[in-house]
Amino acid sequence: RSTRVVFVPDPHDVRLDVEVQGDMFSRTVTDAGPVLVNGNSTSTFTVRKPVKICSEGLLVGDARAVASNRSRVSGMQTSFDNIPLMGSLVRTITRSQQQSALPEANREAARKVIRQACRDVDTQSEPQLADLERRVSEKLWRPMVELGMEPAAVAMQTTEQMATVGW
């Protein structure tokens, strides 16, 4: 996995996405009675968790993601392998069924990867973002209030390269 912060242009607020990119690899074995199919699957995903700093404070959205999956059969065994013609026929039928089911299997795998990746990012980032909010309050807001100041941003802006806040 790799994590980075992506600034989201906004003329009035500080907006950014915490972006997590990753890959998943799995090996599967499907036992379909007389046929045992070994498979490999590779998934890639990108998760973005939106964070916004505005007049209402720090707002954190739910993670959203995109993913793709590529599966392939890496091996096959049938209980008919030792029977001339029959083993070949069963393998051909199984390959044909696998090929026709592959697009839907890839879509389902991608949906599962998206659900899991979003759940992981939400679970792992929420405590860290809450800690960030606490530290900003303790180190920035509270000292300003204790000095008799009323901290209020008069201008906020985000470009693709940076976020700025004017006091």
PDB file of C-alpha atoms in Angstrom:
ATOM      1  CA  ARG A   1       0.000   0.000   0.000  1.00  0.00           C
ATOM      2  CA  SER A   2       0.986   3.596  -0.522  1.00  0.00           C
ATOM      3  CA  THR A   3      -0.639   6.615   1.068  1.00  0.00           C
ATOM      4  CA  ARG A   4      -0.558  10.244  -0.008  1.00  0.00           C
ATOM      5  CA  VAL A   5      -2.500  13.462   0.434  1.00  0.00           C
ATOM      6  CA  VAL A   6      -4.194  14.927  -2.630  1.00  0.00           C
ATOM      7  CA  PHE A   7      -5.308  18.571  -2.513  1.00  0.00           C
ATOM      8  CA  VAL A   8      -8.790  19.127  -3.942  1.00  0.00           C
ATOM      9  CA  PRO A   9      -9.213  22.622  -5.425  1.00  0.00           C
ATOM     10  CA  ASP A  10     -11.766  24.705  -3.566  1.00  0.00           C
ATOM     11  CA  PRO A  11     -11.939  28.544  -3.509  1.00  0.00           C
ATOM     12  CA  HIS A  12     -13.507  28.727  -0.010  1.00  0.00           C
ATOM     13  CA  ASP A  13     -12.315  25.781   2.100  1.00  0.00           C
ATOM     14  CA  VAL A  14      -9.347  23.542   2.737  1.00  0.00           C
ATOM     15  CA  ARG A  15     -10.101  20.233   1.059  1.00  0.00           C
ATOM     16  CA  LEU A  16      -7.956  17.195   0.677  1.00  0.00           C
ATOM     17  CA  ASP A  17      -8.289  13.486   0.131  1.00  0.00           C
ATOM     18  CA  VAL A  18      -6.225  10.906   1.931  1.00  0.00           C
ATOM     19  CA  GLU A  19      -5.501   8.487  -0.902  1.00  0.00           C
ATOM     20  CA  VAL A  20      -4.480   4.873  -0.400  1.00  0.00           C
ATOM     21  CA  GLN A  21      -3.425   2.723  -3.338  1.00  0.00           C
ATOM     22  CA  GLY A  22      -2.729  -0.959  -3.101  1.00  0.00           C
ATOM     23  CA  ASP A  23      -2.693  -4.397  -4.624  1.00  0.00           C
ATOM     24  CA  MET A  24      -4.080  -7.681  -3.400  1.00  0.00           C
ATOM     25  CA  PHE A  25      -3.108 -11.127  -4.586  1.00  0.00           C
ATOM     26  CA  SER A  26      -5.012 -14.306  -3.839  1.00  0.00           C
ATOM     27  CA  ARG A  27      -4.879 -17.958  -4.714  1.00  0.00           C
ATOM     28  CA  THR A  28      -8.081 -19.921  -4.804  1.00  0.00           C
ATOM     29  CA  VAL A  29      -9.088 -23.548  -5.116  1.00  0.00           C
ATOM     30  CA  THR A  30     -12.585 -24.342  -6.319  1.00  0.00           C
ATOM     31  CA  ASP A  31     -13.864 -27.853  -5.764  1.00  0.00           C
ATOM     32  CA  ALA A  32     -16.731 -28.478  -8.167  1.00  0.00           C
ATOM     33  CA  GLY A  33     -17.305 -32.177  -7.682  1.00  0.00           C
ATOM     34  CA  PRO A  34     -15.260 -33.988 -10.315  1.00  0.00           C
ATOM     35  CA  VAL A  35     -13.240 -30.837 -11.121  1.00  0.00           C
ATOM     36  CA  LEU A  36     -10.680 -29.022  -8.977  1.00  0.00           C
ATOM     37  CA  VAL A  37      -9.723 -25.586 -10.336  1.00  0.00           C
ATOM     38  CA  ASN A  38      -6.747 -23.570  -9.045  1.00  0.00           C
ATOM     39  CA  GLY A  39      -6.816 -19.841  -9.688  1.00  0.00           C
ATOM     40  CA  ASN A  40      -4.854 -16.657  -9.139  1.00  0.00           C
ATOM     41  CA  SER A  41      -6.381 -13.246  -8.729  1.00  0.00           C
ATOM     42  CA  THR A  42      -4.761  -9.815  -8.702  1.00  0.00           C
ATOM     43  CA  SER A  43      -6.696  -6.752  -7.586  1.00  0.00           C
ATOM     44  CA  THR A  44      -5.651  -3.117  -7.562  1.00  0.00           C
ATOM     45  CA  PHE A  45      -7.520  -0.436  -5.666  1.00  0.00           C
ATOM     46  CA  THR A  46      -7.510   3.266  -4.937  1.00  0.00           C
ATOM     47  CA  VAL A  47      -9.353   4.570  -1.881  1.00  0.00           C
ATOM     48  CA  ARG A  48      -9.959   8.263  -1.196  1.00  0.00           C
ATOM     49  CA  LYS A  49     -11.108   9.598   2.161  1.00  0.00           C
ATOM     50  CA  PRO A  50     -12.261  13.230   1.940  1.00  0.00           C
ATOM     51  CA  VAL A  51     -11.263  15.730   4.619  1.00  0.00           C
ATOM     52  CA  LYS A  52     -12.546  19.304   4.700  1.00  0.00           C
ATOM     53  CA  ILE A  53     -11.654  22.205   6.964  1.00  0.00           C
ATOM     54  CA  CYS A  54     -14.290  24.922   6.832  1.00  0.00           C
ATOM     55  CA  SER A  55     -16.186  27.309   9.102  1.00  0.00           C
ATOM     56  CA  GLU A  56     -17.933  24.290  10.661  1.00  0.00           C
ATOM     57  CA  GLY A  57     -14.601  22.705  11.640  1.00  0.00           C
ATOM     58  CA  LEU A  58     -12.957  19.493  10.490  1.00  0.00           C
ATOM     59  CA  LEU A  59     -15.349  17.374   8.445  1.00  0.00           C
ATOM     60  CA  VAL A  60     -14.413  13.845   7.431  1.00  0.00           C
ATOM     61  CA  GLY A  61     -16.331  11.880   4.817  1.00  0.00           C
ATOM     62  CA  ASP A  62     -16.643   8.170   4.199  1.00  0.00           C
ATOM     63  CA  ALA A  63     -13.982   6.461   2.141  1.00  0.00           C
ATOM     64  CA  ARG A  64     -14.835   5.732  -1.489  1.00  0.00           C
ATOM     65  CA  ALA A  65     -12.911   3.501  -3.841  1.00  0.00           C
ATOM     66  CA  VAL A  66     -12.382   2.059  -7.272  1.00  0.00           C
ATOM     67  CA  ALA A  67     -10.880  -1.339  -7.940  1.00  0.00           C
ATOM     68  CA  SER A  68     -10.136  -3.748 -10.715  1.00  0.00           C
ATOM     69  CA  ASN A  69      -9.560  -7.462 -10.603  1.00  0.00           C
ATOM     70  CA  ARG A  70      -7.941  -9.938 -12.939  1.00  0.00           C
ATOM     71  CA  SER A  71      -8.424 -13.646 -12.381  1.00  0.00           C
ATOM     72  CA  ARG A  72      -6.985 -16.563 -14.257  1.00  0.00           C
ATOM     73  CA  VAL A  73      -6.998 -20.333 -13.995  1.00  0.00           C
ATOM     74  CA  SER A  74      -3.572 -21.613 -13.023  1.00  0.00           C
ATOM     75  CA  GLY A  75      -4.360 -25.322 -13.023  1.00  0.00           C
ATOM     76  CA  MET A  76      -7.086 -27.880 -13.253  1.00  0.00           C
ATOM     77  CA  GLN A  77      -7.571 -31.497 -12.211  1.00  0.00           C
ATOM     78  CA  THR A  78     -10.535 -33.692 -12.998  1.00  0.00           C
ATOM     79  CA  SER A  79     -11.503 -37.146 -11.890  1.00  0.00           C
ATOM     80  CA  PHE A  80     -11.697 -37.968 -15.625  1.00  0.00           C
ATOM     81  CA  ASP A  81      -8.078 -37.077 -16.457  1.00  0.00           C
ATOM     82  CA  ASN A  82      -7.085 -40.744 -16.884  1.00  0.00           C
ATOM     83  CA  ILE A  83      -9.980 -41.546 -19.206  1.00  0.00           C
ATOM     84  CA  PRO A  84      -9.127 -40.949 -22.885  1.00  0.00           C
ATOM     85  CA  LEU A  85     -11.247 -38.236 -24.528  1.00  0.00           C
ATOM     86  CA  MET A  86     -13.415 -37.820 -21.432  1.00  0.00           C
ATOM     87  CA  GLY A  87     -10.716 -35.923 -19.484  1.00  0.00           C
ATOM     88  CA  SER A  88     -10.123 -33.589 -22.411  1.00  0.00           C
ATOM     89  CA  LEU A  89     -13.858 -33.008 -22.882  1.00  0.00           C
ATOM     90  CA  VAL A  90     -14.424 -32.208 -19.186  1.00  0.00           C
ATOM     91  CA  ARG A  91     -11.473 -29.797 -19.211  1.00  0.00           C
ATOM     92  CA  THR A  92     -12.775 -28.056 -22.346  1.00  0.00           C
ATOM     93  CA  ILE A  93     -16.257 -27.671 -20.858  1.00  0.00           C
ATOM     94  CA  THR A  94     -14.828 -26.399 -17.568  1.00  0.00           C
ATOM     95  CA  ARG A  95     -12.587 -23.849 -19.327  1.00  0.00           C
ATOM     96  CA  SER A  96     -15.563 -22.632 -21.358  1.00  0.00           C
ATOM     97  CA  GLN A  97     -17.682 -22.224 -18.231  1.00  0.00           C
ATOM     98  CA  GLN A  98     -14.826 -20.465 -16.455  1.00  0.00           C
ATOM     99  CA  GLN A  99     -14.369 -18.029 -19.362  1.00  0.00           C
ATOM    100  CA  SER A 100     -18.063 -17.167 -19.505  1.00  0.00           C
ATOM    101  CA  ALA A 101     -18.239 -16.631 -15.720  1.00  0.00           C
ATOM    102  CA  LEU A 102     -14.992 -14.630 -15.557  1.00  0.00           C
ATOM    103  CA  PRO A 103     -16.358 -11.090 -16.185  1.00  0.00           C
ATOM    104  CA  GLU A 104     -18.961 -11.392 -13.412  1.00  0.00           C
ATOM    105  CA  ALA A 105     -16.428 -13.051 -11.086  1.00  0.00           C
ATOM    106  CA  ASN A 106     -14.022 -10.151 -11.663  1.00  0.00           C
ATOM    107  CA  ARG A 107     -16.772  -7.603 -10.960  1.00  0.00           C
ATOM    108  CA  GLU A 108     -17.761  -9.403  -7.752  1.00  0.00           C
ATOM    109  CA  ALA A 109     -14.134  -9.626  -6.612  1.00  0.00           C
ATOM    110  CA  ALA A 110     -13.666  -5.896  -7.295  1.00  0.00           C
ATOM    111  CA  ARG A 111     -16.815  -5.102  -5.249  1.00  0.00           C
ATOM    112  CA  LYS A 112     -15.446  -7.145  -2.341  1.00  0.00           C
ATOM    113  CA  VAL A 113     -12.059  -5.418  -2.578  1.00  0.00           C
ATOM    114  CA  ILE A 114     -13.784  -2.008  -2.571  1.00  0.00           C
ATOM    115  CA  ARG A 115     -15.852  -2.878   0.524  1.00  0.00           C
ATOM    116  CA  GLN A 116     -12.853  -4.218   2.433  1.00  0.00           C
ATOM    117  CA  ALA A 117     -10.462  -1.436   1.395  1.00  0.00           C
ATOM    118  CA  CYS A 118     -12.973   1.293   2.339  1.00  0.00           C
ATOM    119  CA  ARG A 119     -13.689  -0.394   5.671  1.00  0.00           C
ATOM    120  CA  ASP A 120      -9.938  -0.659   6.393  1.00  0.00           C
ATOM    121  CA  VAL A 121      -9.234   2.976   5.473  1.00  0.00           C
ATOM    122  CA  ASP A 122     -12.190   4.252   7.520  1.00  0.00           C
ATOM    123  CA  THR A 123     -11.201   2.129  10.525  1.00  0.00           C
ATOM    124  CA  GLN A 124      -7.532   3.100  10.413  1.00  0.00           C
ATOM    125  CA  SER A 125      -7.920   6.794   9.572  1.00  0.00           C
ATOM    126  CA  GLU A 126     -10.712   7.809  11.958  1.00  0.00           C
ATOM    127  CA  PRO A 127      -8.587   7.619  15.145  1.00  0.00           C
ATOM    128  CA  GLN A 128      -5.704   9.420  13.435  1.00  0.00           C
ATOM    129  CA  LEU A 129      -7.957  12.203  12.157  1.00  0.00           C
ATOM    130  CA  ALA A 130      -9.579  12.555  15.586  1.00  0.00           C
ATOM    131  CA  ASP A 131      -6.087  12.843  17.074  1.00  0.00           C
ATOM    132  CA  LEU A 132      -5.189  15.495  14.484  1.00  0.00           C
ATOM    133  CA  GLU A 133      -8.292  17.481  15.407  1.00  0.00           C
ATOM    134  CA  ARG A 134      -7.392  17.213  19.120  1.00  0.00           C
ATOM    135  CA  ARG A 135      -3.802  18.374  18.509  1.00  0.00           C
ATOM    136  CA  VAL A 136      -4.917  21.360  16.390  1.00  0.00           C
ATOM    137  CA  SER A 137      -7.292  22.354  19.178  1.00  0.00           C
ATOM    138  CA  GLU A 138      -4.642  21.992  21.885  1.00  0.00           C
ATOM    139  CA  LYS A 139      -1.708  23.547  20.022  1.00  0.00           C
ATOM    140  CA  LEU A 140      -3.436  26.224  17.952  1.00  0.00           C
ATOM    141  CA  TRP A 141      -6.992  27.106  18.989  1.00  0.00           C
ATOM    142  CA  ARG A 142      -6.739  26.898  22.793  1.00  0.00           C
ATOM    143  CA  PRO A 143      -3.559  29.036  23.048  1.00  0.00           C
ATOM    144  CA  MET A 144      -5.169  31.710  20.861  1.00  0.00           C
ATOM    145  CA  VAL A 145      -8.322  31.744  22.999  1.00  0.00           C
ATOM    146  CA  GLU A 146      -6.224  31.883  26.189  1.00  0.00           C
ATOM    147  CA  LEU A 147      -4.497  34.985  24.792  1.00  0.00           C
ATOM    148  CA  GLY A 148      -7.890  36.633  24.361  1.00  0.00           C
ATOM    149  CA  MET A 149      -7.967  36.178  20.616  1.00  0.00           C
ATOM    150  CA  GLU A 150     -10.931  34.937  18.691  1.00  0.00           C
ATOM    151  CA  PRO A 151      -9.430  32.607  16.124  1.00  0.00           C
ATOM    152  CA  ALA A 152     -11.406  32.694  12.935  1.00  0.00           C
ATOM    153  CA  ALA A 153     -10.224  32.066   9.453  1.00  0.00           C
ATOM    154  CA  VAL A 154     -11.050  34.963   7.174  1.00  0.00           C
ATOM    155  CA  ALA A 155     -10.010  33.203   3.990  1.00  0.00           C
ATOM    156  CA  MET A 156      -9.391  29.612   3.023  1.00  0.00           C
ATOM    157  CA  GLN A 157      -8.454  28.199  -0.323  1.00  0.00           C
ATOM    158  CA  THR A 158      -7.130  24.970  -1.788  1.00  0.00           C
ATOM    159  CA  THR A 159      -5.319  24.569  -5.075  1.00  0.00           C
ATOM    160  CA  GLU A 160      -3.857  21.410  -6.585  1.00  0.00           C
ATOM    161  CA  GLN A 161      -0.503  22.271  -4.960  1.00  0.00           C
ATOM    162  CA  MET A 162      -1.399  23.733  -1.538  1.00  0.00           C
ATOM    163  CA  ALA A 163      -3.963  24.766   1.032  1.00  0.00           C
ATOM    164  CA  THR A 164      -3.914  28.231   2.620  1.00  0.00           C
ATOM    165  CA  VAL A 165      -5.698  29.739   5.595  1.00  0.00           C
ATOM    166  CA  GLY A 166      -5.720  33.476   6.353  1.00  0.00           C
ATOM    167  CA  TRP A 167      -6.423  34.692   9.901  1.00  0.00           C
TER     168      TRP A 167
END
